[in-house]
Coordinates of C-alpha atoms and ligand atoms in Angstrom, one line a residue:
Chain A
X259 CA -25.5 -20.3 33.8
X260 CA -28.3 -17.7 33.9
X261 CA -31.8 -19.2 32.9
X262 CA -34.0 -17.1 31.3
X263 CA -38.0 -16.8 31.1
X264 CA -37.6 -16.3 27.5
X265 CA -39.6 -19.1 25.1
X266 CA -38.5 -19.2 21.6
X267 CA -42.0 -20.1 20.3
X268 CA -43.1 -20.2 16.7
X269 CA -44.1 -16.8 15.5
X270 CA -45.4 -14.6 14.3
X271 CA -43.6 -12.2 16.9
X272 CA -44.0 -9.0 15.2
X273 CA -41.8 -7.4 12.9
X274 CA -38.9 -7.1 14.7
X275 CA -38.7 -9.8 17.4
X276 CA -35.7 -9.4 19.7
X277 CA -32.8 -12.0 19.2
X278 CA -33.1 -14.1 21.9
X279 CA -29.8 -13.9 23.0
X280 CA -30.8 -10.6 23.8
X281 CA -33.4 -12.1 26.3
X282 CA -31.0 -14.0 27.9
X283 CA -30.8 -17.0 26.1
X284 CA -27.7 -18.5 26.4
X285 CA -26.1 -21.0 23.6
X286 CA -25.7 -24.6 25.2
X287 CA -22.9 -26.2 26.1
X288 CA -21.0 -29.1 24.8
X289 CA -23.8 -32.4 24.8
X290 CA -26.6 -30.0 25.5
X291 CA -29.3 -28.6 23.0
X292 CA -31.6 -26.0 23.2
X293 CA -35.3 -27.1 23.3
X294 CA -37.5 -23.3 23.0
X295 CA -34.7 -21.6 25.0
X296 CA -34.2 -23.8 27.5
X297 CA -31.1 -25.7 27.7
X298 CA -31.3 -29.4 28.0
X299 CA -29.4 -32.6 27.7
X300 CA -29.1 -33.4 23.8
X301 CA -31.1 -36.6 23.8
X302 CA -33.6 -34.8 25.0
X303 CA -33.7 -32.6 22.0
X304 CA -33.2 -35.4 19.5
X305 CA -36.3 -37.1 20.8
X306 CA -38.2 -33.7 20.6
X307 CA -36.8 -33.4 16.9
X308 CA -38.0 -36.6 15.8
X309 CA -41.2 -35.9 17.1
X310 CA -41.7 -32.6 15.4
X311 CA -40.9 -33.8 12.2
X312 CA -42.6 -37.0 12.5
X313 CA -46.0 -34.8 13.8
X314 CA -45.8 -32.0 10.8
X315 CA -48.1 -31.8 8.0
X316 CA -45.5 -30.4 5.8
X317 CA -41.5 -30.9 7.1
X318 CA -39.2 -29.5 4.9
X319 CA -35.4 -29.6 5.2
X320 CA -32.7 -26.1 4.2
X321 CA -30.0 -27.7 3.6
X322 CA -27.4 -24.5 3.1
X323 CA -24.4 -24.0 0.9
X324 CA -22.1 -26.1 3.4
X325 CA -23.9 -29.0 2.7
X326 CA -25.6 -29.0 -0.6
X327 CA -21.9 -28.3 -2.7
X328 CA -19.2 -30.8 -1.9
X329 CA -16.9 -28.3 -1.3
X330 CA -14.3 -30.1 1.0
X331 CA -13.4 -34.0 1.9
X332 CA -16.6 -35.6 4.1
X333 CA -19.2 -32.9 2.9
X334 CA -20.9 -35.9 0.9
X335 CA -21.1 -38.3 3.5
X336 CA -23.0 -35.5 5.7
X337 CA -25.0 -34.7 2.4
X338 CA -25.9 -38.5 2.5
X339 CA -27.0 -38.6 6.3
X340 CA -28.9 -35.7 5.6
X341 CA -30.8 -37.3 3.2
X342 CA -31.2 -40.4 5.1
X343 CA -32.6 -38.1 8.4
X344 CA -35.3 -36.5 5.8
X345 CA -36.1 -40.1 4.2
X346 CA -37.0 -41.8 7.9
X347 CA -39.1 -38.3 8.6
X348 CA -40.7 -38.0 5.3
X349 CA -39.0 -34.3 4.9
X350 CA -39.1 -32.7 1.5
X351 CA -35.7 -30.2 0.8
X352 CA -36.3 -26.5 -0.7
X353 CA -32.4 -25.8 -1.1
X354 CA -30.6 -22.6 -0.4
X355 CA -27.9 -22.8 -2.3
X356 CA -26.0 -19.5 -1.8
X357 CA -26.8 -16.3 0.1
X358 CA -27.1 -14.0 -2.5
X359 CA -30.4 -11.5 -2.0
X360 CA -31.9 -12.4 -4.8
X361 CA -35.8 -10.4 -4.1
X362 CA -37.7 -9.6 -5.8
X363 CA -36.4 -12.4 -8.2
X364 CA -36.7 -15.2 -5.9
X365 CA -38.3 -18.4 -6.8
X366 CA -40.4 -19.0 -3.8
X367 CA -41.5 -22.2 -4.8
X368 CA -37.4 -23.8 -6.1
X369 CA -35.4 -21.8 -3.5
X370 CA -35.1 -20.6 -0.3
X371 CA -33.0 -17.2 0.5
X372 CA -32.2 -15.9 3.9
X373 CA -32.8 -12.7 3.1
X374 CA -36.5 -13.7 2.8
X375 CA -37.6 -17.2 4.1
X376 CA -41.0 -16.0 4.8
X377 CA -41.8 -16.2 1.0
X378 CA -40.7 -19.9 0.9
X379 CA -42.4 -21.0 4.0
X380 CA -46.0 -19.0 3.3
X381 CA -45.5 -19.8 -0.7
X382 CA -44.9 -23.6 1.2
X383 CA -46.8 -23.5 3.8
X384 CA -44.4 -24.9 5.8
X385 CA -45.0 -26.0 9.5
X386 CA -42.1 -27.4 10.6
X387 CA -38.3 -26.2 8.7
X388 CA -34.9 -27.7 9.6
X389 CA -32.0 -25.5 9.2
X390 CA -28.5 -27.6 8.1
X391 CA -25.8 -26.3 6.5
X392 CA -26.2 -22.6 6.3
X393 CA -23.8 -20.8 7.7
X394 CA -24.2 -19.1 10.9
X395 CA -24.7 -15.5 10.0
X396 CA -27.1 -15.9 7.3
X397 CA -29.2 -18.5 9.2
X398 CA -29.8 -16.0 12.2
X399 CA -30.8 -13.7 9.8
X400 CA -33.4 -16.1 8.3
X401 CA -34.5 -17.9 11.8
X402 CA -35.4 -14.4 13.3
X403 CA -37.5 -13.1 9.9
X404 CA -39.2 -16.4 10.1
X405 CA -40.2 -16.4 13.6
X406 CA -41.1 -12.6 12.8
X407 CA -43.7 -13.4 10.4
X408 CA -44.6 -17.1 10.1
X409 CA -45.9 -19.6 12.6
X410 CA -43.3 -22.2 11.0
X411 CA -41.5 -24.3 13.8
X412 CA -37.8 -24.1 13.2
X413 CA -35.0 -26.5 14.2
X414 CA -31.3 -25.5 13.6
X415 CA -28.8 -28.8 13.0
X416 CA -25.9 -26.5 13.6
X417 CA -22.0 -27.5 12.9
X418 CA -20.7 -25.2 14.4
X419 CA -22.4 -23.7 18.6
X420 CA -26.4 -23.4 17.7
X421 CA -28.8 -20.7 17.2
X422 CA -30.9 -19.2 20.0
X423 CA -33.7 -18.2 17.4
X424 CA -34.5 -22.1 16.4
X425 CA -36.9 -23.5 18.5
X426 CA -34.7 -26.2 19.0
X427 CA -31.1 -25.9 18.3
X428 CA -28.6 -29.1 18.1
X429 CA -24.7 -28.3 18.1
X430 CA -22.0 -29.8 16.4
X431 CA -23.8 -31.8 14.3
X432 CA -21.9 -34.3 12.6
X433 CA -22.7 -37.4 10.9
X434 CA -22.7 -39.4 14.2
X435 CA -25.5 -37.3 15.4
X436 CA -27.1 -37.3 12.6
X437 CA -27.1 -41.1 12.3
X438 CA -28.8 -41.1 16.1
X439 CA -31.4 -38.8 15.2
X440 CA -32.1 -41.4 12.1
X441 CA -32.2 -43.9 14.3
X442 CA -34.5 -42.5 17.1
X443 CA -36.6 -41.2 14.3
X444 CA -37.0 -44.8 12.7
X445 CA -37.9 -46.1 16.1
X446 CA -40.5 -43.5 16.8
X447 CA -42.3 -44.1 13.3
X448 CA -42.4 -47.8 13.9
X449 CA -44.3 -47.2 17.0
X450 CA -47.1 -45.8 15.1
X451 CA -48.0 -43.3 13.2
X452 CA -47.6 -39.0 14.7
X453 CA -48.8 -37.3 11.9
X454 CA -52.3 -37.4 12.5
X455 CA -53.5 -34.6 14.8
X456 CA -52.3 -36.5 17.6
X457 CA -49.5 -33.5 17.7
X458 CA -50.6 -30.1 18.1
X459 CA -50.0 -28.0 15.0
X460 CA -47.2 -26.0 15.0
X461 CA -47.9 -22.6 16.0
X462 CA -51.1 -23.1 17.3
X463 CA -51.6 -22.8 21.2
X464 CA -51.3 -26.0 23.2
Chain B
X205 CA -12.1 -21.5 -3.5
X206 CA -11.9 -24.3 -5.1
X207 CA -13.5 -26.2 -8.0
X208 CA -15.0 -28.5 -5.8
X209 CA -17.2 -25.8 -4.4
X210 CA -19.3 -25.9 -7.7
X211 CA -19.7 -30.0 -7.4
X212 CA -23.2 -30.7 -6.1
X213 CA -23.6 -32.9 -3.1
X214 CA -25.2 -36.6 -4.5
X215 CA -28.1 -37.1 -3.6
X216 CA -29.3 -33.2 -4.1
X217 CA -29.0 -32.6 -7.6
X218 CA -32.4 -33.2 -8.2
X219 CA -33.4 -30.4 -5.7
X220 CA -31.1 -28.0 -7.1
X221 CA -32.8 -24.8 -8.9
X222 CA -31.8 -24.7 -12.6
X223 CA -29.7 -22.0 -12.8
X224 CA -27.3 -23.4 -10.2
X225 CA -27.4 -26.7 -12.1
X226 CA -26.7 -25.1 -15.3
X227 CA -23.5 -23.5 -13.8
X228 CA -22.1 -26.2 -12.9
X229 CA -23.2 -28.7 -16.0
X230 CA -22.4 -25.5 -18.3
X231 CA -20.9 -22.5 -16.5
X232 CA -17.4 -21.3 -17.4
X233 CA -15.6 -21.8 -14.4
X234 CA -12.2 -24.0 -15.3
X235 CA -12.7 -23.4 -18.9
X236 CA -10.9 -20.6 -20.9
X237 CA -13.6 -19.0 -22.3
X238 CA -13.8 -15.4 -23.5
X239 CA -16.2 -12.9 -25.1
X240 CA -16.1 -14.8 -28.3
X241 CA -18.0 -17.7 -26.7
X242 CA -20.7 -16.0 -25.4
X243 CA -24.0 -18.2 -26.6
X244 CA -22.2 -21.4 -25.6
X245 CA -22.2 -21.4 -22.1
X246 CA -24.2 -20.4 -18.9
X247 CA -22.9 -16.8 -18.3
X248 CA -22.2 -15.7 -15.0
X249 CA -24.8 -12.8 -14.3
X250 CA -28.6 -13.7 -14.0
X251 CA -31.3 -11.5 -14.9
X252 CA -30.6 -7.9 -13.0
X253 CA -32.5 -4.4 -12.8
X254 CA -30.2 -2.2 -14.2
X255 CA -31.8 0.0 -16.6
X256 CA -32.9 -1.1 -20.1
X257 CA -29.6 -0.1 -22.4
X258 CA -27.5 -0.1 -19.6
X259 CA -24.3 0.4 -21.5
X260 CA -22.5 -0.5 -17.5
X261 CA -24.9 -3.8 -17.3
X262 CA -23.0 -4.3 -20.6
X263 CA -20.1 -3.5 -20.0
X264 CA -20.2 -6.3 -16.8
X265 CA -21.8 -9.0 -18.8
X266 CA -18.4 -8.6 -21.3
X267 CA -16.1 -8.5 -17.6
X268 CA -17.5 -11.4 -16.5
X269 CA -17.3 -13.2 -19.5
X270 CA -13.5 -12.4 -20.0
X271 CA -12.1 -13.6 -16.3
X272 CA -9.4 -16.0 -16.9
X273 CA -10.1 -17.4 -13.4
X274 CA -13.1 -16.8 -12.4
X275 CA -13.7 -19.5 -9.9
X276 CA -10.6 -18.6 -8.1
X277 CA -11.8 -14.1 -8.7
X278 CA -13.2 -11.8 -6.0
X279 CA -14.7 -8.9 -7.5
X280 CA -14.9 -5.4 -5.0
X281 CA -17.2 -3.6 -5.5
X282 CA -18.7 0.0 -4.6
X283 CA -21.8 1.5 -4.3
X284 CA -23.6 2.9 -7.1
X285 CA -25.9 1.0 -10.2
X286 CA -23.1 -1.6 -10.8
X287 CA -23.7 -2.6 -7.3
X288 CA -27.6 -3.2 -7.6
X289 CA -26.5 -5.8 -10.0
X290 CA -24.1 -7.5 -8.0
X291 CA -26.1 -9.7 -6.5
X292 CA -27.4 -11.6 -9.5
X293 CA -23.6 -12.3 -9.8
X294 CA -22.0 -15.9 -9.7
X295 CA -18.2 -14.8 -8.7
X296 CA -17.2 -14.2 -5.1
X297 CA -18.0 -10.6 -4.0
X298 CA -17.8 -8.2 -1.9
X299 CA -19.6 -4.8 -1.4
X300 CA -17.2 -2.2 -0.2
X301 CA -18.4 1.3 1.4
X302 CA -18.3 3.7 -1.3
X303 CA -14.8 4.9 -2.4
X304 CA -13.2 2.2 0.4
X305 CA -12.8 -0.4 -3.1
X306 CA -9.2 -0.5 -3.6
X307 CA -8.8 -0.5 0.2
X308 CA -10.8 -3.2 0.6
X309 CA -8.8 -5.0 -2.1
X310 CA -5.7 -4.0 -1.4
X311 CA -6.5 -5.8 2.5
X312 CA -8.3 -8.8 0.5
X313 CA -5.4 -9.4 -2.0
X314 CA -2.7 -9.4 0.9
X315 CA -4.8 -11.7 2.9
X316 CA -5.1 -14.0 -0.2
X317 CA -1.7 -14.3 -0.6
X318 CA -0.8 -15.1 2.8
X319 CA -3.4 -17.4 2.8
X320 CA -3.2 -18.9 -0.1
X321 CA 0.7 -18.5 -1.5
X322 CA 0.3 -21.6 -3.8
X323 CA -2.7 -20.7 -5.9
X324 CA -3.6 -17.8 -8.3
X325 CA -6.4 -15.4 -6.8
X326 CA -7.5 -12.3 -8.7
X327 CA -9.0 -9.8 -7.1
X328 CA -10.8 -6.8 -9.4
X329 CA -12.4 -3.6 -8.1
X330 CA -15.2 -3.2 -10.2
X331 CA -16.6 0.5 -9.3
X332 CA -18.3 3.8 -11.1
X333 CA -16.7 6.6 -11.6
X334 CA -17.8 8.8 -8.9
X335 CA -16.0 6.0 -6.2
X336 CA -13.2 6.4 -8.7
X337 CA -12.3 9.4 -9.3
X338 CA -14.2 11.3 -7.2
X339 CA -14.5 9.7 -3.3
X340 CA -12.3 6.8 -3.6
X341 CA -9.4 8.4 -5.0
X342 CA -7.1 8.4 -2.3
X343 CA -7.7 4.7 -2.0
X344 CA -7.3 4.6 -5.8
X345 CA -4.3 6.4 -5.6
X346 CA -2.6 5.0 -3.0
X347 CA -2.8 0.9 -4.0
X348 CA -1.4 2.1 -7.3
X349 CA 1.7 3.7 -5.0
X350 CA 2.2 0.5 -3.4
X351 CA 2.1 -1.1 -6.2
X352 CA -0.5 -3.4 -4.8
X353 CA -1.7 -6.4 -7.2
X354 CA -5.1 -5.6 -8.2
X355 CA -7.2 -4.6 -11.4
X356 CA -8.8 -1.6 -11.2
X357 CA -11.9 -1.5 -13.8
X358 CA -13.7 1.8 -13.7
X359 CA -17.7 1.9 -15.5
X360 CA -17.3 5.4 -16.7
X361 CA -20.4 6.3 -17.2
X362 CA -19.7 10.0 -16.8
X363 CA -22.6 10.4 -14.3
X364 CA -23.5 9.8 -10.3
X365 CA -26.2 8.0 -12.2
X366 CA -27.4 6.0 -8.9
X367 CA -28.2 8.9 -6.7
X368 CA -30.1 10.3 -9.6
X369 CA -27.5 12.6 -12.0
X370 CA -24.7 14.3 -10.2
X371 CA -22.1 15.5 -12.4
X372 CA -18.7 13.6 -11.5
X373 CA -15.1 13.8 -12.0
X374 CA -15.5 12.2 -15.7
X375 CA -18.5 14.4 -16.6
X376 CA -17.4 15.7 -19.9
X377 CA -17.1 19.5 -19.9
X378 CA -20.2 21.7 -20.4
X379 CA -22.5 18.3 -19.7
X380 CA -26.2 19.3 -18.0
X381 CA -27.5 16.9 -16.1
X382 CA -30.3 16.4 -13.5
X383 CA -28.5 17.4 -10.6
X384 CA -26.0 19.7 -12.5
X385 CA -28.3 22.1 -14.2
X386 CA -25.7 24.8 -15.0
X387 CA -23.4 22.6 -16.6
X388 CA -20.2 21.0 -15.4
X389 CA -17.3 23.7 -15.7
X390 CA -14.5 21.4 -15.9
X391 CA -13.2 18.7 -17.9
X392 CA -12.9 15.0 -17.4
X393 CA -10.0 13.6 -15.2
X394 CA -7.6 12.1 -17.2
X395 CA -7.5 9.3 -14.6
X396 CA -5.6 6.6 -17.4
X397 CA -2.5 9.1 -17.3
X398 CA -2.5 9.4 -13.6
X399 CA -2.9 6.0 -13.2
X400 CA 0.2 5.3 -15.1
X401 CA 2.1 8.2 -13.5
X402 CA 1.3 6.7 -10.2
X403 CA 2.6 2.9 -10.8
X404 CA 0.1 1.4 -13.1
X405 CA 2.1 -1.4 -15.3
X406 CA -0.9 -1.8 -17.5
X407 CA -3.4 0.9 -18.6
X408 CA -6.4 0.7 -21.4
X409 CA -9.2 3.0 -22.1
X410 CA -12.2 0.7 -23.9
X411 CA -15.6 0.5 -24.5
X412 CA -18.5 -2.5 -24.6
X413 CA -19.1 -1.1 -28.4
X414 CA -15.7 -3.5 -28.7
X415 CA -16.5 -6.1 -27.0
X416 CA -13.6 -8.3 -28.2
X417 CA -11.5 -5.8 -27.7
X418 CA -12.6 -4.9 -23.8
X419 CA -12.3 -8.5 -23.3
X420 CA -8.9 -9.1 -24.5
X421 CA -8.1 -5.6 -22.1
X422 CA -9.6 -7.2 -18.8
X423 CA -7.7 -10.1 -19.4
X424 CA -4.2 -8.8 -19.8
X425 CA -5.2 -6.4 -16.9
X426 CA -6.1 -9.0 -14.9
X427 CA -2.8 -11.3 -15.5
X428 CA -0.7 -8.3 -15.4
X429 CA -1.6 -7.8 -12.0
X430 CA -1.1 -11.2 -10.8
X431 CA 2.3 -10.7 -11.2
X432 CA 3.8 -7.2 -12.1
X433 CA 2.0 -4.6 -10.4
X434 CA -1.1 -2.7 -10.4
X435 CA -3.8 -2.3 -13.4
X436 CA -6.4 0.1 -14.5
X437 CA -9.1 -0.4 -16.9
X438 CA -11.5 2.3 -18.1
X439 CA -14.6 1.5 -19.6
X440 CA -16.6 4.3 -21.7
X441 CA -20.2 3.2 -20.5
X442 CA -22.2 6.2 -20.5
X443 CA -25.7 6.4 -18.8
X444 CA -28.9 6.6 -21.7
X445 CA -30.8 7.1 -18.5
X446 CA -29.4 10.5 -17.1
X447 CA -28.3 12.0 -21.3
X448 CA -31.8 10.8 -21.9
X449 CA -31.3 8.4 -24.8
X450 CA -33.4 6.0 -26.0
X451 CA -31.5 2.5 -24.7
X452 CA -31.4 0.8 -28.3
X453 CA -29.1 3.6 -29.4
X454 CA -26.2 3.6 -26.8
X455 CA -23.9 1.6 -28.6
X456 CA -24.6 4.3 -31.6
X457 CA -23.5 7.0 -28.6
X458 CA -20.8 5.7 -27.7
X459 CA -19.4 4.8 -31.7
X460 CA -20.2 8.4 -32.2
X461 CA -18.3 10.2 -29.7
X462 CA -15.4 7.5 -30.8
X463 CA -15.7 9.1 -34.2
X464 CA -15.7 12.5 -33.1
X465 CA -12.5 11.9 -31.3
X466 CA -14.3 12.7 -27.7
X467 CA -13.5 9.0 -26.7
X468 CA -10.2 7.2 -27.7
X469 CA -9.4 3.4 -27.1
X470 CA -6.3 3.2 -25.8
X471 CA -3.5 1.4 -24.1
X472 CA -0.3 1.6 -22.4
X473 CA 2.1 -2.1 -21.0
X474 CA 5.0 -1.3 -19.5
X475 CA 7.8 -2.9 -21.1
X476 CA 8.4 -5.5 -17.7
X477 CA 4.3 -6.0 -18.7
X478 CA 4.8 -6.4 -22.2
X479 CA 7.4 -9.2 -21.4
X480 CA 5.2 -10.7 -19.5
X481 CA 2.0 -10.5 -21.3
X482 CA 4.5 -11.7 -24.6
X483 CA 5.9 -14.9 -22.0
X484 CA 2.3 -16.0 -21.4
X485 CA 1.3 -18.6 -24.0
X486 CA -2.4 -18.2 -22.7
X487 CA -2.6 -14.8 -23.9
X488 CA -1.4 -15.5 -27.1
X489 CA -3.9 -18.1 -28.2
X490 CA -6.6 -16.2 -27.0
X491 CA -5.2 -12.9 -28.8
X492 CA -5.2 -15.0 -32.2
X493 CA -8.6 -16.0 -31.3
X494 CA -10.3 -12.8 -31.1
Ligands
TPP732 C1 -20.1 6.8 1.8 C2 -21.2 7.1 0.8 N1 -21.3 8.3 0.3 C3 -22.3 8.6 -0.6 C4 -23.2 7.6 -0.9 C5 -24.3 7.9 -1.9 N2 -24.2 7.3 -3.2 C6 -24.8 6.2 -3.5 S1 -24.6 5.8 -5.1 C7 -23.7 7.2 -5.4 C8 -23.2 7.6 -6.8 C9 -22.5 6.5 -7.5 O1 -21.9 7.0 -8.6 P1 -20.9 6.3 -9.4 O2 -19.8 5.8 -8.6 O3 -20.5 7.1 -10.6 O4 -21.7 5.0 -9.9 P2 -23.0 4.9 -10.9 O5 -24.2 4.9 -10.0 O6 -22.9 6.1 -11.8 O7 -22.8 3.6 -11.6 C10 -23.5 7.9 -4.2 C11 -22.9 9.2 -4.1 C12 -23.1 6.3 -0.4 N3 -23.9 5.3 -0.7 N4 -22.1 6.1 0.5
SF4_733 S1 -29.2 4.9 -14.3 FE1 -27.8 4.7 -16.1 S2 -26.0 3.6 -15.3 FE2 -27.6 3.3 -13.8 S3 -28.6 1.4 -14.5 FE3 -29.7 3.0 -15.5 S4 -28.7 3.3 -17.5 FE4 -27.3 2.1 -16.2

């Protein structure tokens, strides 16, 4: 597998910043994650995940249409670990419950749109946003504006292969993983507290 | 898709922005619900920027109100004002390239179908009159050959009104407009007899000025087409925008020109549709009803 240069680092990148696949970064396989577009084992990422959230000021879970309706059999049960994952990290949710471009009518402060997440995360002022549930089209769409024009860390819990343009990316995300991050997260906010400076902020140089 | 779609996940109801709650506390999917109960439920179209008056925006709000299915509906669409309000709407659709509509539907219905052989799914182009009559005909034209199963709903308001007044096929004769100076040297298409020339087993001309009347229309159009062939709907929608009329007397217009003869309600079952329509229990309670 190639390995590319490329860091998907919070933004703002410009207007137009290229998709990183186009940069050479490459989705990761099976049991690996992607941690700033480098592809590493997933515990790795989970770890890294748990600490983000548990460092931010302000973590706020997307949970997207797949998980927020409980449209088929075991979507509830997902919905539930989601909740439990944002309970152990203190996480907030700002739905985005369909994908309709609703701007300039969008309620910043109720909703988040793909079509626009910049509004929601400066209206937010969001530092670290988890992506789960959105469907993989749209959250491209969204992970690239945001990394555009926000400094916002962004993590995608992905069903389905993963997104180059989170900063970290987890795939196949299921209840079981979800459950593990939980647990790590517990663990990790039981050994003291993160979310006081001790983290750099996100965005800010290290 | 299904019913369940519109269930919320527990545990994020409280999240949830209030319109989407309100849908599915008080929407009207799963209900038979009609024009005649507007006011008692959450309607499925949101604020939108058409125009003020917008005798289309009308026009939709009574569509939307009327689907018999509408959780189980994809509305096609095409581009032009109609599609600027789109968005704001809570019914699966799509946004076809201008004039592609009935081509897109005709692909989508088929799809259903095969996908889906056990359940009802409408599909409804819902396009202006320029993708009608004017780009999309061919398309038009050729799903109401085939016989395809689709409702065809036409906003005629006799106007490229989106691209700033170009005159169209349904222009009426003589009509200046912005982008027509001279005046339009033709008269309108008389797209409801083609449309039953070319296959059509149900065809009505309507107006929102009737808006029990439209709704009871898109409802037989809709159920004809789930089972007998093709449908066409006109609505008379024109645009106060482009004729320049103040948007608290549109409805006024369009009563007028009814008057004057200039627009006719109108409509033509086949006789296998009228034995249908007459078979459906559905449609007879709601008839009574309106
Ligand atoms: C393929 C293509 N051709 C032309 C256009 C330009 N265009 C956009 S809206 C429009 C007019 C739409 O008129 P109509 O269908 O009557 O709808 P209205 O805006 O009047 O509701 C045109 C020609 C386009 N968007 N795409
Ligand atoms: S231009 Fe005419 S048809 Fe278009 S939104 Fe305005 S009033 Fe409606």
């Amino acid at each position: 597998m190639a390995v590319s240069e490329y860091q998907v680092r919070p933004g703002p990148e410009g207007y137009l910043p290229p998709a990183a696949a186009s940069m050479g970064v490459e989705l990761p396989e099976r049991g690996a994650a992607l941690v700033e577009g480098r592809v590493v084992p997933e515990e790795e990422a989970f770890q890294a995940i748990a600490e983000k959230l548990l460092a931010a000021r302000n973590p706020v879970f997307f949970p997207g249409p797949a998980v927020l309706w409980a449209w088929k059999d075991g979507v509830a049960e997902k919905a539930e670990a989601v909740l439990k994952l944002m309970k152990a990290v203190g996480a907030r949710a700002i739905p985005m419950p369909d994908y309709r471009p609703k701007y300039p009518m969008i309620n910043p402060a109720v909703e988040i749109n793909p079509n626009h997440p910049n509004l929601t995360i400066w209206h937010n002022r969001i530092d670290v946003g988890v992506f789960v549930g959105v469907h993989c089209h749209y959250a491209n769409v969204a992970l690239k504006i945001i990394r555009g024009g926000t400094d916002c860390y962004t993590i995608a819990l992905c069903g389905e292969m993963g997104h180059e343009d989170a900063m970290i990316t987890l795939r196949d995300v299921d209840i079981r993983k979800l459950e593990r991050l939980t647990d790590i997260a517990r663990a990790l906010a039981a050994a003291g507290p993160l979310r006081t400076g001790v983290m750099p902020r996100a965005g800010t140089a290290v | 898709m299904s019913k369940g779609l519109f269930k919320i996940s527990p545990g994020f109801e409280d999240v949830m922005p209030a319109e989407y709650k309100e849908l599915v506390n008080n929407g009207p999917y799963g209900k038979d619900l009609g024009v005649s109960d507007l006011g008692t439920f959450k309607e499925l179209i949101e604020e939108h920027p058409l125009c003020a008056g917008c005798a289309e925006a009308l026009a939709l709000r009574l569509i939307l109100a009327s689907l018999p299915n509408s959780e189980d509906t994809v509305i096609v669409g095409s581009t032009g004002c109609s599609s600027l309000l789109f968005p704001q709407v809570a019914v699966q659709n799509i946004h076809s390239l201008f004039g592609n509509q009935n081509a897109v539907a005709t692909g989508l219905k088929r799809a259903l179908r095969l996908r889906f052989p056990d359940k009802v799914k409408d599909v409804l182009v819902i396009a202006g009159d320029g993708a009608t009559v004017d780009i999309g005909l061919d398309m038009v034209m050729q799903s109401w050959f085939r016989r395809e199963l689709i409702t065809t709903i036409m906003l005629d308001n006799e106007v490229y009104a989106n691209t700033g007044g170009q005159e169209s096929g349904m222009s009426p004769q003589g009509a200046v407009l912005h982008m027509a100076p001279l005046g339009k040297k033709f008269p309108k298409v008389n797209l409801p007899e083609i449309a039953r020339e070319a296959g059509c087993a149900y065809v009505a001309t309507i107006s929102p000025a009737l808006p029990r009347r439209l709704g009871k229309v898109v409802r037989r159009a809709i159920l004809v087409a789930r089972e007998i062939g093709p449908s066409y709907v006109q609505i008379f929608c024109p645009c106060p925008t482009n004729f320049k009329w103040p948007s608290a007397q549109v409805l006024q217009k369009i009563r007028d020109r009814q008057k004057e003869g200039i627009f006719k309600v109108r409509e033509y079952v086949s006789p296998e549709a009228e034995a249908y329509l007459a078979g459906l229990e559905v449609v007879k309670q709601h008839d009574e009803e309106q």
